[in-house]
Amino acid sequence: MITYDLSTRGTQPKYEFLYRCIRADIRTGVIPGSSKLPSKRELAHHLNVSVSTIEQAYDLLVSEGYIQARPGSGFYVTPGKDEGTYQDTVQDEAQDEDDSIDFSSNRCSQMLFPADTWARLMRKTLSERDPELFETVPFNGLLRLRQAIAGYLYEFKGMKVRPECIIIGAGTEYLYGRLLQLFGDRRCIGIGEYGSVNLFNVSQGKSTLWDCFSVDKQGLRLDNLEGSPAEAIHVSPANHFPTGAVLSDERREQLIEWANERPERYIIEDDYDSELRYFGRSKPPLFTQDTGEKVIYLNTFSKTLVPSLRISYMVLPKTLMEIYRKQLSFFSCTVSSFEQLTLAEFIMGGYFERHIHRLRRYYSKQRAAFIDAIMASPLTSIATLDDMEVGTHLLMHVNTNLSDQEIAQAAQDKGLRLSMLSDYCIEQTVRNTHYAVINIASVESGKIDSMVGMLSEIFAEDIKRHQKTN
Amino acid sequence: MITYDLSTRGTQPKYEFLYRCIRADIRTGVIPGSSKLPSKRELAHHLNVSVSTIEQAYDLLVSEGYIQARPGSGFYVTPGKDEGTYQDTVQDEAQDEDDSIDFSSNRCSQMLFPADTWARLMRKTLSERDPELFETVPFNGLLRLRQAIAGYLYEFKGMKVRPECIIIGAGTEYLYGRLLQLFGDRRCIGIGEYGSVNLFNVSQGKSTLWDCFSVDKQGLRLDNLEGSPAEAIHVSPANHFPTGAVLSDERREQLIEWANERPERYIIEDDYDSELRYFGRSKPPLFTQDTGEKVIYLNTFSKTLVPSLRISYMVLPKTLMEIYRKQLSFFSCTVSSFEQLTLAEFIMGGYFERHIHRLRRYYSKQRAAFIDAIMASPLTSIATLDDMEVGTHLLMHVNTNLSDQEIAQAAQDKGLRLSMLSDYCIEQTVRNTHYAVINIASVESGKIDSMVGMLSEIFAEDIKRHQKTN
């Protein structure tokens, strides 16, 4: 119960002192909005003062609107009187409500998400009231969702996956965490100089070791593979984030061979975003080339559906899955049964497939619109676009005297959140790439021109200089 | 796409070979139930055979019911033909469907959970379609749920918590993981010889160090506290799992003093299950005695609601929260916005409070019934019950010649999953406690007598001996 030291009240009357204390606690959010205050009698007894003292204090608070009396129920703090919480609100919502154009966000996905269908399936799941809904979820997720995913992987990626080798988790970061734990102490993992920031971050406070590989237009460079202490290589063959580089066939084979050479070697294939390919057919995942139980496959629905859905999955080779079952199955599944059942319906009903097609059409339009707008702008004289056929990013190299930091700062001054390739680098050696990462999923088509306009302004000096010299 | 090497078919006709290959893949679950097969034309082209060959193979599969033709849509694998998946089903559901009495499960909670109310609130959340529903969730959870929790903590535990110091996560294990990461490399944590198994397990593959404290009827023993290298102490003052020991006032003060002596020292208070107290008022959490920002408070809804809901929370001191925000806020919140909003309604609507009261009434009846049944059984001559006033466990010490392992085995032979106190011990030094841990939440009241009967049979020898000697 709330406790105040009345001995510190000096000359103030008790009721006024208490009134001030409680008001302060309400304002600072220490006593949260909508919460119930102790009854006058309780509080009087607790603070060893007369009931009428509390009465006067509460009356003052009521008269100023800090608390409300609910007949027969007691006194409740008026919501919204909590300035602390109010600040908190602002801060929390800043990420979404912010008017500035955020090149690193993914706002479109919410616009395109078939919310009505999803809501309908949720209602269906709810009304059918599968007993599973309230039962303990198996550590690796509900069978129905794992079957749906296995079916999807087979149908769209040619992957032959057994449902019992799939682990459902709340987000790829979460699954990375489990995976690093499965690998155990002081294992060395090979990662790209950029594109693996999340995996790298997840390992904070863990004893994982790292070996950093450079990245080019064919993806991860493997020249130093044989000399590397790495026992596992993290790679996104279909779409190296954020450049969209596709791993070449030679490198795919080299990786598989390397992994097969030693029992402790593995390949971690993050297939994130591979669904969003615009031209030609995407190569099947590395997983399909794996004959030696060497590839660990991860993918997520948070990107292709909505960010608020935290559902990712990991496919483990049988041998690893057995170890996981023994060592880590005490970790309860982090995704609620309700959302797992809804997603299973969404996939099996063919809605996911349709949604992907819709996304693809939309993003390829966006992509074209961005490219046209940039080509039609003064930027052409100093900027070149990397031709990427997958994912939701465009990479724009700019011939500029500005440092990456200065570019990002200038963008921010215009209310534009712009990431540079160097922001995705793990080793902070790479400072100035002069590559801007443009997320085509960040804005509606209507805003593209004005945005490219802003970009041109940022590089106005460079454009002028270029015009002079030519 | 499915690929088979036709050169290995020997003398078989192609269509028959393909038929066998596909059938095998369906049976073993490699091609999952409900998944779509490639069109005849696609597969013919892919395998470089004639369409009629595929046609014959598919016809055979259809005629045997392995696949079904959906007009205008194509061929789909008949669900349930997948023996592999079928095994998986059995295995997965074993945990729930199992008929044996499982003293370590928590079956009652599902029975008592107000599923209708919950479903109604879910529908409400769904129909109101708060935009939040599909937006990115703040790393520490939705403000509305954090406010609801802050209100609950203040009202029922007298804790003054700011919503922005709360972190929502999918299960306590998950939050433990984040916490260990926040503590960073090679920090030493003090834990009870039993009761902290989960925290201990979570640390696998992390570089956390441990100092083990013995436990008695006043909870964690702190005789060696000053000499301990621990920088954080993990404790459950209200209910030391599974003994239900309540930390004495002296030890509470000792802990707080110890923590205040050095800036790097913290107390991790796991308040799990403290709501379920049967007699008297529970002491306020250690958190309320904390004046120095030293107590990290954790609690979960998975235990008091249903296990399928993975929602726990952690309250960090402001200073730690700032560090968390800087270092770990890249971890997306692992609980879906939908379930967070529903739970917020459930708490603010007063349903959670009512549910807790209901649980308390039910479990105190269960507890009494267990005690009566044991007292009325032959066990009385050799068994003594620890008097616990909180939680869902009874501790029964048995005067027996059997080892803890033999007891558990004998129970298993009767289809009874019985844990012994030694099962919860971290250091495997403690082998034979002769304490059986009886989970009063594991069975409906109807089954109690038959269960106690089984227990008596397990100890029949000891009971006989005791009767002879008296």
CSV table of N, CA and C in Angstrom, one decimal, chain A residues 135-217:
chain,number,residue,atom,x,y,z
A,135,GLU,N,-3.9,-25.4,-24.6
A,135,GLU,CA,-3.0,-26.5,-24.1
A,135,GLU,C,-1.5,-26.0,-24.2
A,136,THR,N,-0.7,-26.6,-23.5
A,136,THR,CA,0.8,-26.3,-23.6
A,136,THR,C,1.2,-26.6,-25.0
A,137,VAL,N,1.9,-25.6,-25.6
A,137,VAL,CA,2.3,-25.8,-27.0
A,137,VAL,C,3.7,-26.6,-27.0
A,138,PRO,N,3.8,-27.6,-27.9
A,138,PRO,CA,5.1,-28.3,-28.0
A,138,PRO,C,6.2,-27.3,-28.1
A,139,PHE,N,7.4,-27.6,-27.6
A,139,PHE,CA,8.5,-26.7,-27.6
A,139,PHE,C,8.8,-26.1,-29.0
A,140,ASN,N,8.6,-27.0,-30.0
A,140,ASN,CA,8.9,-26.5,-31.4
A,140,ASN,C,7.7,-26.0,-32.2
A,141,GLY,N,6.6,-25.8,-31.5
A,141,GLY,CA,5.5,-25.2,-32.2
A,141,GLY,C,4.4,-26.2,-32.5
A,142,LEU,N,3.2,-25.8,-32.9
A,142,LEU,CA,2.1,-26.7,-33.1
A,142,LEU,C,2.3,-27.4,-34.4
A,143,LEU,N,2.0,-28.7,-34.4
A,143,LEU,CA,2.2,-29.6,-35.6
A,143,LEU,C,1.5,-29.0,-36.8
A,144,ARG,N,0.3,-28.4,-36.6
A,144,ARG,CA,-0.5,-28.0,-37.8
A,144,ARG,C,0.3,-26.9,-38.5
A,145,LEU,N,0.9,-26.0,-37.8
A,145,LEU,CA,1.7,-24.9,-38.4
A,145,LEU,C,2.9,-25.5,-39.1
A,146,ARG,N,3.6,-26.4,-38.4
A,146,ARG,CA,4.8,-27.0,-38.9
A,146,ARG,C,4.5,-27.7,-40.2
A,147,GLN,N,3.3,-28.4,-40.2
A,147,GLN,CA,2.9,-29.1,-41.5
A,147,GLN,C,2.7,-28.1,-42.6
A,148,ALA,N,2.0,-27.0,-42.2
A,148,ALA,CA,1.7,-26.0,-43.2
A,148,ALA,C,3.0,-25.4,-43.8
A,149,ILE,N,4.0,-25.1,-42.9
A,149,ILE,CA,5.2,-24.6,-43.4
A,149,ILE,C,6.0,-25.6,-44.3
A,150,ALA,N,6.0,-26.9,-43.8
A,150,ALA,CA,6.6,-27.9,-44.6
A,150,ALA,C,6.0,-28.0,-46.0
A,151,GLY,N,4.7,-27.9,-46.1
A,151,GLY,CA,4.0,-27.9,-47.3
A,151,GLY,C,4.4,-26.7,-48.2
A,152,TYR,N,4.4,-25.5,-47.6
A,152,TYR,CA,4.8,-24.3,-48.3
A,152,TYR,C,6.3,-24.5,-48.9
A,153,LEU,N,7.2,-24.9,-48.0
A,153,LEU,CA,8.6,-25.0,-48.4
A,153,LEU,C,8.7,-26.0,-49.5
A,154,TYR,N,7.9,-27.1,-49.5
A,154,TYR,CA,8.0,-28.1,-50.6
A,154,TYR,C,7.5,-27.5,-51.9
A,155,GLU,N,6.4,-26.8,-51.8
A,155,GLU,CA,5.7,-26.4,-53.0
A,155,GLU,C,6.4,-25.2,-53.6
A,156,PHE,N,6.9,-24.3,-52.8
A,156,PHE,CA,7.4,-23.1,-53.4
A,156,PHE,C,9.0,-23.0,-53.5
A,157,LYS,N,9.6,-23.9,-52.7
A,157,LYS,CA,11.1,-23.9,-52.7
A,157,LYS,C,11.7,-25.2,-53.0
A,158,GLY,N,10.8,-26.2,-53.2
A,158,GLY,CA,11.3,-27.5,-53.5
A,158,GLY,C,12.1,-28.2,-52.3
A,159,MET,N,11.8,-27.7,-51.1
A,159,MET,CA,12.5,-28.2,-50.0
A,159,MET,C,11.8,-29.4,-49.4
A,160,LYS,N,12.5,-30.5,-49.1
A,160,LYS,CA,11.8,-31.6,-48.5
A,160,LYS,C,12.1,-31.6,-47.0
A,161,VAL,N,11.2,-31.1,-46.2
A,161,VAL,CA,11.4,-30.9,-44.8
A,161,VAL,C,10.4,-31.7,-44.0
A,162,ARG,N,10.8,-32.3,-42.9
A,162,ARG,CA,9.9,-33.1,-42.1
A,162,ARG,C,9.4,-32.1,-41.0
A,163,PRO,N,8.1,-32.1,-40.7
A,163,PRO,CA,7.6,-31.1,-39.8
A,163,PRO,C,8.3,-31.2,-38.4
A,164,GLU,N,8.8,-32.4,-38.0
A,164,GLU,CA,9.4,-32.5,-36.7
A,164,GLU,C,10.8,-31.9,-36.7
A,165,CYS,N,11.3,-31.5,-37.8
A,165,CYS,CA,12.6,-30.8,-37.8
A,165,CYS,C,12.5,-29.3,-37.9
A,166,ILE,N,11.2,-28.8,-37.8
A,166,ILE,CA,11.0,-27.4,-37.8
A,166,ILE,C,10.8,-26.9,-36.3
A,167,ILE,N,11.4,-25.7,-36.0
A,167,ILE,CA,11.2,-25.1,-34.7
A,167,ILE,C,10.6,-23.7,-35.0
A,168,ILE,N,9.4,-23.4,-34.4
A,168,ILE,CA,8.7,-22.1,-34.5
A,168,ILE,C,9.2,-21.3,-33.4
A,169,GLY,N,9.5,-20.0,-33.7
A,169,GLY,CA,9.9,-19.1,-32.6
A,169,GLY,C,9.5,-17.7,-32.9
A,170,ALA,N,9.5,-16.9,-31.9
A,170,ALA,CA,9.0,-15.5,-32.0
A,170,ALA,C,10.1,-14.6,-32.6
A,171,GLY,N,10.3,-14.7,-33.9
A,171,GLY,CA,11.3,-13.8,-34.5
A,171,GLY,C,12.7,-14.5,-34.7
A,172,THR,N,13.3,-14.1,-35.8
A,172,THR,CA,14.6,-14.8,-36.2
A,172,THR,C,15.6,-14.5,-35.1
A,173,GLU,N,15.6,-13.3,-34.5
A,173,GLU,CA,16.6,-13.1,-33.4
A,173,GLU,C,16.5,-14.1,-32.3
A,174,TYR,N,15.3,-14.4,-32.0
A,174,TYR,CA,15.0,-15.4,-30.9
A,174,TYR,C,15.7,-16.8,-31.3
A,175,LEU,N,15.4,-17.2,-32.6
A,175,LEU,CA,15.9,-18.5,-33.0
A,175,LEU,C,17.4,-18.5,-33.1
A,176,TYR,N,18.0,-17.3,-33.5
A,176,TYR,CA,19.4,-17.2,-33.5
A,176,TYR,C,20.0,-17.5,-32.1
A,177,GLY,N,19.3,-16.9,-31.1
A,177,GLY,CA,19.7,-17.1,-29.8
A,177,GLY,C,19.8,-18.6,-29.4
A,178,ARG,N,18.7,-19.3,-29.7
A,178,ARG,CA,18.7,-20.7,-29.5
A,178,ARG,C,19.8,-21.4,-30.2
A,179,LEU,N,20.0,-21.0,-31.5
A,179,LEU,CA,21.0,-21.7,-32.3
A,179,LEU,C,22.4,-21.5,-31.7
A,180,LEU,N,22.7,-20.3,-31.3
A,180,LEU,CA,24.0,-20.1,-30.7
A,180,LEU,C,24.2,-20.9,-29.5
A,181,GLN,N,23.1,-21.1,-28.7
A,181,GLN,CA,23.1,-21.9,-27.5
A,181,GLN,C,23.4,-23.3,-27.9
A,182,LEU,N,22.7,-23.8,-29.0
A,182,LEU,CA,22.9,-25.2,-29.4
A,182,LEU,C,24.4,-25.4,-29.8
A,183,PHE,N,24.9,-24.4,-30.5
A,183,PHE,CA,26.3,-24.6,-30.9
A,183,PHE,C,27.3,-24.6,-29.7
A,184,GLY,N,26.8,-23.9,-28.6
A,184,GLY,CA,27.6,-24.0,-27.3
A,184,GLY,C,28.7,-23.0,-27.3
A,185,ASP,N,29.6,-23.2,-26.3
A,185,ASP,CA,30.6,-22.3,-25.9
A,185,ASP,C,31.7,-22.1,-27.0
A,186,ARG,N,32.1,-20.8,-27.2
A,186,ARG,CA,33.3,-20.5,-28.0
A,186,ARG,C,33.3,-21.1,-29.3
A,187,ARG,N,32.2,-21.3,-30.0
A,187,ARG,CA,32.2,-21.7,-31.4
A,187,ARG,C,32.5,-20.5,-32.3
A,188,CYS,N,33.1,-20.7,-33.4
A,188,CYS,CA,33.4,-19.6,-34.3
A,188,CYS,C,32.5,-19.7,-35.5
A,189,ILE,N,31.8,-18.5,-35.8
A,189,ILE,CA,30.9,-18.4,-36.9
A,189,ILE,C,31.4,-17.4,-37.9
A,190,GLY,N,31.3,-17.8,-39.2
A,190,GLY,CA,31.7,-16.9,-40.2
A,190,GLY,C,30.5,-16.1,-40.7
A,191,ILE,N,30.7,-14.7,-40.8
A,191,ILE,CA,29.6,-13.9,-41.2
A,191,ILE,C,30.1,-12.8,-42.2
A,192,GLY,N,29.2,-12.3,-43.0
A,192,GLY,CA,29.6,-11.2,-43.9
A,192,GLY,C,29.9,-9.9,-43.2
A,193,GLU,N,30.8,-9.1,-43.9
A,193,GLU,CA,31.2,-7.8,-43.2
A,193,GLU,C,30.0,-7.0,-43.0
A,194,TYR,N,28.9,-7.2,-43.8
A,194,TYR,CA,27.6,-6.6,-43.5
A,194,TYR,C,26.5,-7.7,-43.8
A,195,GLY,N,25.3,-7.4,-43.3
A,195,GLY,CA,24.2,-8.3,-43.6
A,195,GLY,C,24.0,-9.3,-42.4
A,196,SER,N,24.9,-9.3,-41.5
A,196,SER,CA,24.6,-10.3,-40.3
A,196,SER,C,24.6,-9.5,-39.0
A,197,VAL,N,24.3,-8.2,-39.1
A,197,VAL,CA,24.3,-7.4,-37.9
A,197,VAL,C,23.4,-8.0,-36.8
A,198,ASN,N,22.2,-8.5,-37.1
A,198,ASN,CA,21.3,-9.0,-36.1
A,198,ASN,C,21.9,-10.2,-35.4
A,199,LEU,N,22.4,-11.2,-36.2
A,199,LEU,CA,23.0,-12.4,-35.6
A,199,LEU,C,24.2,-12.0,-34.7
A,200,PHE,N,24.9,-11.0,-35.2
A,200,PHE,CA,26.1,-10.5,-34.4
A,200,PHE,C,25.6,-9.9,-33.1
A,201,ASN,N,24.5,-9.1,-33.2
A,201,ASN,CA,24.0,-8.4,-32.0
A,201,ASN,C,23.5,-9.5,-31.0
A,202,VAL,N,22.8,-10.5,-31.5
A,202,VAL,CA,22.2,-11.5,-30.6
A,202,VAL,C,23.3,-12.1,-29.8
A,203,SER,N,24.5,-12.2,-30.3
A,203,SER,CA,25.6,-12.9,-29.6
A,203,SER,C,26.2,-12.1,-28.5
A,204,GLN,N,25.8,-10.9,-28.3
A,204,GLN,CA,26.3,-10.1,-27.2
A,204,GLN,C,26.2,-10.9,-25.8
A,205,GLY,N,27.3,-10.9,-25.1
A,205,GLY,CA,27.2,-11.5,-23.8
A,205,GLY,C,27.4,-13.1,-23.9
A,206,LYS,N,27.4,-13.5,-25.2
A,206,LYS,CA,27.7,-15.0,-25.4
A,206,LYS,C,29.2,-15.1,-25.8
A,207,SER,N,29.7,-16.3,-25.7
A,207,SER,CA,31.1,-16.4,-25.9
A,207,SER,C,31.4,-16.8,-27.4
A,208,THR,N,30.4,-16.6,-28.3
A,208,THR,CA,30.7,-16.9,-29.7
A,208,THR,C,31.8,-16.1,-30.3
A,209,LEU,N,32.6,-16.8,-31.1
A,209,LEU,CA,33.7,-16.1,-31.8
A,209,LEU,C,33.2,-15.8,-33.3
A,210,TRP,N,33.9,-14.9,-33.9
A,210,TRP,CA,33.4,-14.5,-35.2
A,210,TRP,C,34.6,-14.4,-36.2
A,211,ASP,N,34.3,-14.8,-37.4
A,211,ASP,CA,35.3,-14.5,-38.5
A,211,ASP,C,34.6,-13.8,-39.6
A,212,CYS,N,35.1,-12.6,-40.0
A,212,CYS,CA,34.3,-11.7,-40.9
A,212,CYS,C,34.8,-11.9,-42.3
A,213,PHE,N,33.8,-12.2,-43.2
A,213,PHE,CA,34.1,-12.4,-44.6
A,213,PHE,C,33.6,-11.1,-45.4
A,214,SER,N,34.4,-10.8,-46.4
A,214,SER,CA,34.0,-9.6,-47.2
A,214,SER,C,32.9,-10.1,-48.2
A,215,VAL,N,32.2,-9.1,-48.8
A,215,VAL,CA,31.0,-9.4,-49.6
A,215,VAL,C,31.2,-8.6,-50.9
A,216,ASP,N,30.9,-9.3,-52.0
A,216,ASP,CA,30.9,-8.6,-53.3
A,216,ASP,C,29.6,-8.9,-54.0
A,217,LYS,N,29.6,-8.6,-55.4
A,217,LYS,CA,28.3,-8.8,-56.1
A,217,LYS,C,27.8,-10.2,-56.2
